[in-house]
Amino acid sequence: MNKPQAASRIAKLRDLINEYRYEYHVNNNSIMSESAADGLKHELSELEQQYPELITPDSPTQRVAGAPLPQFVSVTHKYRMLSLNDVFDQAEIQAWEDRVKKLAPANTALEYFVDTKMDGLACSLVYEDGALVSGVTRGNGTVGEDVTQNIKTIESIPLRLRSTKEAGLFLKGRTEIRGEVVMYKDAFEKLNKARKAQGLPLFANPRNLAAGTIRQLDPKLVAARPLQFVAWELIRDDGTEIPTYEFAYESLRDLGFQANKHAKLLHSIPEVMEFAAYWEDRRHDLPFNTDGLVVKINDRQLFAFLGVVGKAPRGAVAYKYPAEQATTKVKDIFVSIGRTGAATPVAVLEPVVVAGSTVQMATLHNEGEVKRKDIRVGDTIIVHKAGDIIPEVVESLKTLRTGQEKEFHMPKRCPECNTELVKLKENEAVWRCPNYACPARVHNLIQHYASRSALDIEGMGEKNVLALLDAKLIRDAADLYTLTKEQLLTLDRFAEISATKLIAAIQEKKNPPLNHFIYGLGIRQVGAQTAIDLANHFETLDALCVATIDQLREVEGVGEVVAESIVAWFGSPAHQQLLAKFANAGVSPQKVTKARGHLTGKNFVVSGTLDSLEREEAAEKIRSLGGTFQSSVGKTTDYLVIGDKPGQSKLDKANKLGTTIIDEAAFIKLLQPK
């Protein structure tokens, strides 16, 4: 066979193999036996080996897993992957519809596109001119990890979009597909059955396995596990090309993806609730785990018009089913000390399966919660998973008590370091260990500092942290930067390669992004988003260190309680010493470089609803021109922008302080280029 003949044969083989993949994974229809398909793939591989110049990135042979990756690369999503607000009953979903109607143009007829919510790992796939170029995990919604090599091994993901008359538009330019990487329940059970026969530990549940698998650095391991990709979103730079979510699902199937076939267009909230009731009874028959429904405004133009609040779109909600429950016994109650010193009662349970995974411990939150629910050691209790994730004790079944149950009493002293527990405020529910050197606090704080959400130090997991602490090689997170390879080699856990890698991973984090460093410090009340807001506002660690409560309250999302916690943290001599140790070790968080523009140095507060911009859009425009977006009016506020139904308290404060008050038209004019 000469080269032109081979090229023709290769093209036909690829088309037929891709059609087999589409029919098998999307339509659940096999047009030939698996062995026949394997024969075609073998012939294609041999021809490509004979003529390697004819190999293309979208060839079915390119699904073969390559060499292990050294690490994942962070990627910023072009369009943020948003979260959904939860609703739990008809009253809450009706209230959501009422809010939508108030914001929507008058006399708008609402339609809802409803689908079951899959329990997996959200990923974004990007195609350029029809060819797959990247796959990225959701991450924090703004930044994810590039897992392209791994997702290419998933057969239900086309390496090239199908060319059809209906979906031909999406084969030109950039097309983004979003969906869920899942492992179907039957495949999960088969995998665990095989592991049990081999004497290997069993996996906990399909969701954790799917998420853990897609983040493996070795694509060969990913290829060996039966993952599926189910699409639920189609994105183009020109949003008008996709008029509705119903159209998006039809197009996704035309392009070669699985999209849930039971997703449905509905016309009223009663219809939505009827659909919800139907799937609540039948959800266990689905091939994947689910904890509810996703309800979206079908009209994409209206969906975009409604905008975003925080991290959630106004045009969609997640309707959650009641969490699955089970009964078990409380074997013991112990107190766990967290990184901020919080002393949390935890119930040790007789193992019980809830929502597909085994539960052995459940939080009891605080002393008051234990008393309110009257939970005792020896009680038979009802446990559920809040949001199908966090195990929680619902109640004790008091009628089953035998008289042998023991009441729980909060210890007076920390079980880890014997320091007397305190409450920072008289009305606070949580007891805390005030000892910064408490072993439990130190361990949890170092582990938090090295975690993915904070500094993301590869190889610094819980066991390595414990080993370093036990060997007295570190006492706090700053000591990580003074570790040497020679010190690590004295521990049984490390050999030459692993020690070299860990030292390199630590040294790579000497100049972390400021928000990651702030979050890694473990300041009480400061989560990942607040850390971002603080970094953007103060720009340097030095500026944050000396910030006053009034200055902190100017930051979006920071109120009195959070501001007090931040000031108290930086005012502590122990924490000042820790920061000095970081500096002496060469740790220097990156300065945040703000955009410069004609609004540089100007501070804005927006109150009320704007007609032309959503609140977050207004904030982004202000920041892009160098200005600062504030959540509340203060002494440094230059402009209060007034929309429909502004807050009276903000108006009063602006008038009192002499802040310039402008309407939306004047604000839009300020945004125009100078």
XYZ file of C-alpha atoms in Angstrom:
674
model
C 0.000 0.000 0.000
C 1.522 3.326 -1.051
C 1.232 6.565 0.931
C -1.852 7.998 -0.848
C -3.658 4.677 -0.419
C -2.613 4.539 3.245
C -3.858 8.101 3.815
C -7.241 7.200 2.333
C -7.483 4.010 4.374
C -6.434 5.818 7.587
C -9.107 8.479 7.085
C -11.807 5.826 6.630
C -10.615 3.835 9.648
C -10.632 6.921 11.852
C -14.149 7.852 10.759
C -15.470 4.346 11.421
C -13.735 4.030 14.818
C -15.027 7.471 15.863
C -18.533 6.498 14.776
C -18.261 3.320 16.867
C -17.149 5.426 19.857
C -20.051 7.836 19.375
C -22.693 5.123 19.035
C -21.319 3.121 21.971
C -20.724 5.956 24.469
C -23.417 8.460 23.460
C -26.256 6.393 22.008
C -25.601 3.219 24.038
C -25.676 1.323 20.753
C -22.933 -0.985 19.511
C -22.573 -1.038 15.711
C -19.953 -3.790 15.922
C -18.391 -6.079 18.493
C -15.633 -4.793 20.752
C -13.199 -7.261 19.251
C -14.001 -5.999 15.742
C -13.407 -2.425 16.879
C -10.096 -3.500 18.436
C -9.124 -5.017 15.088
C -9.764 -1.720 13.309
C -7.725 0.162 15.920
C -4.861 -2.317 15.468
C -4.882 -1.841 11.682
C -4.926 1.943 12.110
C -1.992 1.791 14.524
C 0.086 -0.304 12.114
C -0.572 2.062 9.219
C 0.361 5.066 11.341
C 3.578 3.361 12.410
C 4.370 2.774 8.737
C 3.547 6.401 7.869
C 4.073 8.426 11.122
C 3.721 11.701 9.214
C 0.011 10.818 8.783
C -0.616 10.740 12.565
C -2.873 13.578 13.761
C -3.561 14.675 17.378
C -7.210 13.598 17.074
C -6.454 10.072 15.867
C -8.056 7.333 18.025
C -4.556 5.916 18.571
C -3.557 9.065 20.474
C -5.669 8.058 23.469
C -2.789 5.854 24.607
C -1.462 7.234 27.895
C 1.941 8.859 27.761
C 4.725 9.196 30.334
C 3.923 10.385 33.886
C 3.737 14.158 34.317
C 6.120 15.946 36.734
C 3.257 18.125 38.031
C 0.014 19.801 36.967
C 0.076 23.320 35.545
C -2.449 25.889 36.796
C -4.713 27.398 34.123
C -7.042 30.399 34.404
C -10.507 29.729 32.976
C -11.525 32.162 30.245
C -15.041 32.116 31.695
C -15.380 31.541 35.447
C -16.879 28.181 36.475
C -19.605 29.286 38.870
C -21.182 27.509 41.827
C -24.927 27.181 42.436
C -26.968 28.284 45.417
C -28.909 25.444 47.055
C -32.668 25.256 47.611
C -34.308 22.495 49.619
C -38.089 22.733 49.168
C -40.863 24.192 47.039
C -41.046 27.396 49.097
C -37.362 28.139 48.482
C -37.510 27.377 44.769
C -40.678 29.492 44.498
C -38.855 32.349 46.232
C -36.061 31.987 43.662
C -38.590 32.257 40.811
C -40.104 35.357 42.426
C -36.679 37.014 42.531
C -36.084 36.150 38.881
C -39.451 37.619 37.862
C -38.643 40.901 39.619
C -35.391 41.238 37.668
C -36.615 39.912 34.302
C -38.233 42.232 31.729
C -41.982 42.664 32.238
C -44.270 39.864 31.010
C -41.359 37.469 30.412
C -42.548 33.854 30.137
C -40.151 31.678 32.125
C -39.079 28.196 31.046
C -36.828 25.897 33.039
C -34.294 23.376 31.817
C -33.861 20.751 34.524
C -31.298 17.969 34.847
C -30.097 15.597 37.546
C -27.005 16.859 39.366
C -24.121 14.423 38.914
C -21.742 13.648 41.753
C -18.359 13.876 40.042
C -15.504 16.232 39.153
C -16.364 19.232 36.956
C -14.002 19.797 34.035
C -13.739 22.177 31.094
C -12.691 20.995 27.615
C -11.538 23.474 24.973
C -11.690 22.719 21.249
C -10.106 24.880 18.561
C -11.545 24.413 15.068
C -13.047 21.156 16.293
C -9.862 19.633 17.772
C -9.374 19.063 21.496
C -6.572 21.296 22.810
C -6.980 21.271 26.593
C -8.815 19.839 29.577
C -8.871 21.745 32.888
C -10.405 20.896 36.270
C -12.838 23.328 37.896
C -10.379 24.171 40.679
C -11.621 27.214 42.596
C -13.780 28.325 39.666
C -11.217 30.845 38.442
C -8.074 28.691 38.238
C -7.946 24.939 37.598
C -5.340 22.319 36.715
C -4.392 21.241 33.207
C -5.294 17.528 32.998
C -5.318 17.269 29.192
C -3.186 14.114 29.065
C -5.553 12.386 31.479
C -8.872 13.352 29.933
C -7.639 12.207 26.498
C -7.704 8.644 27.845
C -11.481 8.854 28.522
C -13.241 7.199 25.577
C -16.453 9.212 25.960
C -14.531 12.437 25.217
C -14.122 12.992 21.453
C -10.648 14.099 20.382
C -12.373 15.870 17.491
C -15.931 17.173 17.495
C -18.336 15.342 15.199
C -19.092 17.168 11.995
C -22.850 17.392 11.498
C -25.122 19.805 9.677
C -26.813 20.779 12.942
C -23.626 21.469 14.904
C -21.279 22.568 12.113
C -21.089 26.089 13.529
C -19.167 24.830 16.563
C -16.342 23.344 14.482
C -14.948 26.812 13.781
C -13.038 28.833 16.359
C -13.134 28.231 20.106
C -15.754 25.884 21.571
C -15.765 25.073 25.275
C -17.534 22.016 26.674
C -18.131 21.633 30.394
C -19.257 18.522 32.152
C -18.683 16.000 34.883
C -16.020 13.303 35.060
C -17.801 10.435 36.790
C -17.436 6.753 37.442
C -20.638 4.814 36.993
C -21.778 2.772 39.972
C -21.547 -0.622 38.252
C -17.962 0.064 37.112
C -17.082 1.177 40.650
C -18.498 -2.028 42.128
C -16.569 -4.190 39.626
C -13.363 -2.324 40.422
C -13.817 -2.777 44.170
C -14.701 -6.448 43.685
C -11.431 -6.977 41.817
C -9.461 -5.097 44.497
C -11.053 -7.197 47.235
C -9.993 -10.375 45.429
C -6.436 -9.012 45.273
C -6.465 -8.104 48.969
C -6.215 -4.378 48.198
C -7.983 -1.584 50.147
C -11.436 -0.738 48.780
C -12.257 2.694 47.371
C -14.732 4.757 49.403
C -17.148 5.997 46.721
C -17.329 6.719 42.971
C -17.069 10.497 43.319
C -13.828 10.479 45.321
C -12.348 7.857 43.024
C -13.193 9.828 39.864
C -11.784 13.047 41.322
C -8.666 11.334 42.627
C -8.080 9.464 39.376
C -8.266 12.511 37.099
C -5.623 14.187 39.279
C -3.141 11.331 38.994
C 0.166 12.379 37.446
C 0.415 9.060 35.586
C -2.029 8.955 32.619
C -1.600 5.165 32.422
C -3.383 4.810 35.766
C -6.191 7.063 34.513
C -6.530 5.020 31.331
C -6.867 1.827 33.399
C -9.975 3.109 35.215
C -13.405 3.272 33.538
C -14.169 6.993 33.762
C -16.984 8.698 31.872
C -17.528 12.310 30.842
C -21.084 13.638 30.808
C -21.466 17.106 29.286
C -23.810 19.793 30.606
C -22.590 23.087 29.135
C -21.614 24.511 25.750
C -19.860 27.887 25.541
C -18.965 30.110 22.620
C -17.458 33.594 22.622
C -20.615 34.756 20.845
C -23.356 33.767 23.289
C -26.127 34.370 20.742
C -25.073 31.198 18.904
C -26.616 29.123 21.721
C -30.158 30.449 22.348
C -31.284 27.979 25.034
C -29.979 25.255 27.328
C -32.234 22.776 25.566
C -30.469 23.692 22.301
C -27.087 23.332 24.059
C -27.859 19.753 25.116
C -29.030 18.802 21.619
C -25.844 20.307 20.164
C -23.634 18.515 22.701
C -25.046 15.172 21.559
C -24.562 16.129 17.899
C -20.931 17.019 18.663
C -20.286 13.547 20.093
C -20.869 13.866 23.840
C -23.001 12.140 26.388
C -25.591 14.557 27.785
C -28.253 13.252 30.141
C -31.237 12.181 28.068
C -33.680 12.581 30.945
C -32.960 16.349 31.185
C -36.226 18.120 30.447
C -37.722 21.489 29.481
C -40.424 22.496 31.986
C -42.790 25.463 32.115
C -43.663 26.031 35.775
C -42.417 25.468 39.315
C -45.127 22.820 39.957
C -43.760 20.913 36.932
C -40.241 21.246 38.364
C -41.400 19.848 41.717
C -43.187 16.971 39.971
C -39.960 16.201 38.075
C -38.017 16.407 41.369
C -40.389 13.989 43.097
C -40.129 11.551 40.169
C -36.332 11.404 40.335
C -36.161 11.382 44.121
C -37.840 7.971 44.019
C -35.775 6.729 41.064
C -32.366 8.376 41.524
C -30.818 5.179 42.875
C -31.576 3.548 39.510
C -29.399 6.094 37.686
C -25.923 4.888 36.641
C -24.285 7.666 38.681
C -24.813 9.098 42.171
C -26.865 12.276 42.509
C -28.043 14.474 45.376
C -30.508 16.657 43.502
C -31.340 18.632 40.365
C -29.922 21.609 38.510
C -32.685 24.056 37.548
C -31.770 26.730 34.976
C -33.615 29.484 33.150
C -33.743 27.968 29.659
C -33.346 31.243 27.739
C -29.583 31.890 27.676
C -29.963 35.600 26.907
C -32.195 36.047 29.949
C -29.829 33.868 31.994
C -26.939 36.219 31.141
C -29.101 39.301 31.779
C -29.867 38.116 35.314
C -26.149 38.189 36.112
C -24.118 36.793 38.991
C -24.168 37.324 42.748
C -20.875 36.375 44.374
C -19.972 32.980 42.908
C -23.477 31.943 41.817
C -25.623 32.882 38.800
C -29.060 34.301 39.543
C -30.547 32.220 36.733
C -29.931 28.765 38.230
C -30.200 26.869 41.507
C -29.397 23.395 42.775
C -32.449 21.674 44.217
C -31.132 19.291 46.889
C -32.896 16.142 48.022
C -33.054 15.442 51.752
C -29.761 13.898 52.839
C -29.747 10.133 53.205
C -29.918 8.951 56.771
C -28.978 5.850 58.724
C -28.956 4.725 62.349
C -25.905 3.647 64.315
C -24.436 3.821 67.812
C -22.118 6.346 69.431
C -19.077 4.418 70.684
C -17.271 7.428 72.121
C -16.999 11.210 72.001
C -13.609 12.916 71.882
C -12.477 16.507 71.401
C -10.498 17.474 68.297
C -8.304 20.590 68.303
C -8.187 22.447 64.975
C -5.573 24.811 63.554
C -7.278 27.874 65.082
C -7.527 26.163 68.457
C -11.244 25.347 68.162
C -12.141 22.381 70.395
C -14.743 20.351 68.508
C -16.574 17.343 69.995
C -16.518 14.427 67.536
C -18.650 11.299 67.795
C -16.972 7.943 67.102
C -19.610 5.730 65.487
C -20.125 2.093 64.761
C -19.388 2.030 60.988
C -22.495 2.619 58.862
C -23.012 3.260 55.132
C -24.661 6.617 54.360
C -25.163 7.920 50.804
C -22.782 5.342 49.370
C -19.838 5.688 51.752
C -18.907 4.352 55.185
C -19.217 6.814 58.065
C -17.235 6.214 61.276
C -17.086 9.722 62.765
C -19.390 12.727 62.807
C -18.943 16.267 64.060
C -20.986 17.456 67.029
C -19.921 21.081 66.349
C -19.688 22.437 69.909
C -20.634 21.864 73.540
C -23.962 23.657 73.154
C -24.957 21.473 70.210
C -24.231 18.295 72.190
C -26.435 19.533 75.036
C -29.213 20.742 72.739
C -29.426 17.368 70.965
C -28.617 15.466 74.178
C -26.100 13.132 72.522
C -24.576 10.565 74.880
C -21.977 7.826 74.550
C -23.899 4.601 73.889
C -26.865 6.352 72.226
C -28.476 5.032 69.080
C -28.470 8.047 66.782
C -29.605 9.091 63.309
C -26.727 10.280 61.159
C -26.907 11.930 57.755
C -24.592 13.623 55.318
C -25.226 17.351 55.133
C -25.259 18.023 51.401
C -24.388 14.334 50.987
C -20.828 15.212 52.046
C -20.304 16.009 55.740
C -21.464 13.395 58.284
C -23.652 14.951 60.970
C -25.666 13.619 63.900
C -29.352 14.515 63.486
C -30.727 13.267 66.808
C -30.484 10.570 69.428
C -33.260 7.977 69.708
C -33.904 8.411 73.409
C -36.587 5.715 73.615
C -33.872 3.114 72.898
C -31.733 4.084 75.885
C -30.894 1.371 78.402
C -29.646 3.598 81.226
C -26.015 2.678 80.536
C -25.416 5.750 78.312
C -22.894 8.342 79.531
C -23.319 12.101 79.278
C -20.559 14.078 77.582
C -18.824 16.857 79.491
C -16.510 19.297 77.760
C -12.994 18.945 79.189
C -11.581 21.940 81.025
C -8.164 21.447 79.470
C -6.864 20.755 75.990
C -6.501 16.984 75.437
C -3.323 17.600 73.414
C -1.294 20.035 75.548
C -3.233 20.324 78.834
C -3.680 24.089 78.437
C -6.898 25.431 79.957
C -9.587 25.890 77.290
C -11.071 29.377 76.939
C -13.832 31.233 75.111
C -12.553 34.309 73.306
C -15.906 36.018 73.821
C -18.455 35.409 76.555
C -21.271 34.621 74.130
C -19.141 32.435 71.829
C -20.212 28.800 71.459
C -16.729 27.415 70.800
C -14.088 26.569 73.402
C -10.513 27.051 72.191
C -6.992 26.056 73.108
C -5.085 29.384 73.323
C -1.662 27.695 73.160
C -0.089 28.462 69.767
C 2.439 25.677 70.439
C -0.277 23.038 70.987
C 0.845 19.941 68.997
C -2.567 19.520 67.358
C -2.739 23.187 66.345
C 0.813 23.151 65.004
C 0.262 19.962 63.000
C -3.037 21.132 61.490
C -1.684 24.578 60.722
C 1.426 23.297 58.916
C -0.702 20.845 56.956
C -3.073 23.694 56.067
C -0.157 25.928 55.003
C 1.135 23.227 52.635
C -2.309 22.263 51.295
C -3.439 22.734 47.686
C -5.642 25.727 48.544
C -2.783 27.522 50.276
C 0.896 27.118 49.288
C 0.336 23.798 47.452
C 3.662 22.209 48.445
C 3.882 18.920 46.559
C 4.733 15.980 48.833
C 3.955 17.727 52.123
C 1.019 15.559 53.160
C -0.223 14.676 56.631
C 2.192 11.782 57.203
C 5.251 13.772 56.184
C 4.210 16.679 58.400
C 3.822 14.293 61.357
C 7.179 12.666 60.643
C 8.962 16.040 60.560
C 7.289 17.159 63.782
C 8.033 13.882 65.574
C 11.695 14.172 64.561
C 11.677 17.784 65.817
C 12.962 18.998 62.449
C 10.222 21.632 62.295
C 8.135 23.518 64.847
C 6.113 25.729 62.507
C 5.510 26.376 58.802
C 8.469 28.772 58.546
C 10.827 25.943 59.526
C 9.934 24.123 56.312
C 12.167 26.543 54.396
C 15.247 25.711 56.491
C 15.001 21.941 55.948
C 17.890 20.247 54.170
C 18.056 17.066 52.147
C 20.503 15.632 54.685
C 17.954 16.105 57.476
C 15.222 14.370 55.487
C 17.486 11.415 54.724
C 17.708 10.663 58.443
C 14.006 9.703 58.362
C 12.756 6.300 57.185
C 10.154 7.956 54.951
C 12.719 9.553 52.630
C 15.227 8.326 50.078
C 17.511 10.386 47.823
C 14.906 11.148 45.137
C 11.951 11.862 47.441
C 14.072 14.078 49.715
C 15.418 16.058 46.754
C 11.911 16.531 45.344
C 10.428 17.748 48.631
C 13.200 20.273 49.270
C 12.784 21.576 45.703
C 8.991 21.777 46.115
C 9.379 23.826 49.316
C 11.953 26.198 47.827
C 9.677 26.804 44.815
C 7.170 28.384 47.208
C 9.427 31.134 48.555
C 7.652 33.781 46.477
C 4.004 32.683 46.646
C 1.038 34.756 45.474
C 0.057 37.034 48.355
C -3.483 35.634 48.683
C -2.176 32.055 48.986
C 0.265 33.095 51.714
C -2.430 34.994 53.649
C -4.760 32.002 53.477
C -1.925 29.659 54.457
C -1.321 31.583 57.685
C -4.559 30.091 59.016
C -6.040 33.314 60.388
C -9.393 32.608 62.010
C -12.339 33.802 59.866
C -10.122 34.247 56.762
C -11.053 31.816 54.005
C -9.657 31.571 50.482
C -11.929 34.274 49.019
C -11.333 36.702 51.878
C -7.592 36.176 51.392
C -7.982 37.174 47.730
C -9.939 40.295 48.714
C -7.321 41.260 51.322
C -4.450 40.770 48.869
C -6.135 42.840 46.169
C -6.912 45.640 48.617
C -3.624 45.948 50.523
C -1.298 44.675 47.757
C 1.568 43.819 50.158
C 1.933 41.779 53.332
C 3.510 44.755 55.128
C 0.425 46.891 54.467
C -1.890 44.161 55.736
C 0.195 43.647 58.890
C -0.443 47.208 60.112
C -4.038 47.570 58.862
C -6.554 48.946 61.349
C -10.064 47.623 61.890
C -11.521 50.597 59.982
C -9.168 49.982 57.056
C -9.993 46.283 57.030
C -13.727 46.951 57.017
C -13.286 48.766 53.701
C -12.430 45.415 52.101
C -15.258 43.628 50.292
C -16.698 40.902 52.531
C -14.779 41.909 55.687
C -16.985 42.884 58.622
C -16.330 43.687 62.261
C -15.749 40.084 63.384
C -13.315 39.261 60.565
C -11.482 42.573 60.973
C -11.036 42.014 64.713
C -9.704 38.505 64.089
C -7.141 39.781 61.551
C -5.931 42.606 63.804
C -5.647 40.215 66.749
C -3.633 37.728 64.669
C -1.070 40.246 63.432
C -0.912 41.847 66.882
C 0.158 38.607 68.540
C 3.887 38.529 69.480
C 4.000 34.816 68.552
C 2.705 35.577 65.050
C 5.073 38.514 64.641
C 7.932 36.137 65.429
C 6.552 33.644 62.884
C 6.438 36.310 60.160
C 9.995 37.307 61.031
C 11.084 33.663 60.650
C 9.454 33.525 57.215
C 11.304 36.690 56.190
C 14.639 35.409 57.526
C 14.125 32.192 55.551
C 13.750 34.235 52.357
C 9.978 33.928 52.018
C 8.620 37.007 50.230
C 4.990 36.927 49.044
C 4.458 38.581 45.673
C 3.190 42.148 45.619
C -0.194 42.456 43.924
C 0.052 44.698 40.892
C -3.201 46.522 40.366
C -4.410 47.654 36.993
C -3.630 51.311 36.302
C -6.151 53.630 34.690
C -7.973 56.899 35.051
C -9.795 55.599 38.165
C -6.571 54.808 40.021
C -6.844 55.950 43.640
C -10.627 56.265 43.522
C -12.880 54.160 45.770
C -16.429 53.182 44.788
C -19.454 51.733 46.545
C -22.506 50.574 44.574
C -25.948 50.520 46.225
C -29.144 49.334 44.584
C -29.672 47.568 41.254
C -28.022 48.957 38.116
C -29.844 48.554 34.792
C -26.805 48.067 32.554
C -24.380 46.257 34.863
C -24.540 43.574 37.502
C -22.770 44.328 40.771
C -19.803 42.037 40.032
C -19.471 43.430 36.495
C -19.366 46.962 37.898
C -16.699 45.875 40.387
C -14.560 44.321 37.645
C -14.791 47.449 35.480
C -13.753 49.648 38.417
C -10.793 47.393 39.204
C -9.741 47.142 35.534
C -9.420 50.952 35.439
C -7.347 51.049 38.631
C -10.146 51.868 41.070
C -11.141 50.050 44.258
C -14.558 48.480 44.782
C -15.764 48.662 48.392
C -18.681 46.935 50.099
C -19.536 49.732 52.525
C -19.267 53.514 52.651
C -16.312 54.757 54.692
C -14.030 57.757 55.069
C -12.010 56.748 52.001
C -15.025 56.263 49.702
C -14.958 58.755 46.807
C -18.181 57.794 45.020
C -21.446 56.165 46.041
C -23.148 54.892 42.864
C -26.936 54.788 43.240
C -29.103 52.325 41.359
C -32.707 51.222 41.846
C -33.757 50.854 45.525
C -30.449 51.883 47.160
C -29.772 51.160 50.818
C -30.845 54.030 53.059
C -28.013 53.427 55.542
C -25.399 53.841 52.777
C -27.086 57.034 51.588
C -27.178 58.431 55.105
C -23.530 57.616 55.736
C -22.450 59.080 52.372
C -24.292 62.325 53.136
C -22.764 62.445 56.608
C -19.212 61.944 55.272
C -19.647 64.213 52.250
C -19.121 61.359 49.772
C -19.959 62.199 46.152
C -23.244 60.516 45.179
C -23.785 59.763 41.483
C -26.425 57.944 39.453
C -25.850 55.126 36.968
C -25.542 57.442 33.951
C -22.787 59.457 35.623
C -21.073 56.232 36.663
C -21.105 54.847 33.099
C -19.631 58.145 31.921
C -16.813 57.798 34.465
C -16.012 54.367 33.035
C -15.492 55.715 29.528
C -11.886 55.964 28.255
C -10.235 59.324 28.799
